[in-house]
């Protein structure tokens, strides 16, 4: 089972990848939205903001998100690490229910370029 530190490192790695993106992916990464990632097996939520092509984690909270972020993810720590490392395909994980993503329709259209 992935630790809180490994999950935070995975989010940093994802943020670094977003920062280096080009073209349509860069445009999608440039959204300015509140974001939360609930790690279900650890019952921890990373809350922050996606802005300037990066994910800025501002809080690590026990339990589910306290506020409804504009972009909300939910998954196990192992799935987060596997997604970021390229070992788990997002669409397949989302389709099977291993990863939950909630966002407005416009944001979903942009995010599909990232994921």
Short mmCIF file of C-alpha atoms in Angstrom, two decimals, residues 5-15 80-81 84:
data_model
loop_
_atom_site.label_atom_id
_atom_site.label_comp_id
_atom_site.label_asym_id
_atom_site.label_seq_id
_atom_site.Cartn_x
_atom_site.Cartn_y
_atom_site.Cartn_z
CA UNK A 5 4.59 10.50 1.19
CA UNK A 6 4.54 8.32 -1.94
CA UNK A 7 1.15 9.78 -2.93
CA UNK A 8 2.40 13.33 -2.43
CA UNK A 9 5.50 12.48 -4.51
CA UNK A 10 3.25 11.07 -7.26
CA UNK A 11 1.24 14.30 -7.33
CA UNK A 12 4.50 16.27 -7.56
CA UNK A 13 5.64 14.06 -10.44
CA UNK A 14 2.31 14.61 -12.19
CA UNK A 15 2.66 18.34 -11.63
CA UNK A 80 -2.38 7.04 -8.06
CA UNK A 81 1.24 5.91 -8.14
CA UNK A 84 1.53 8.65 -12.67
#
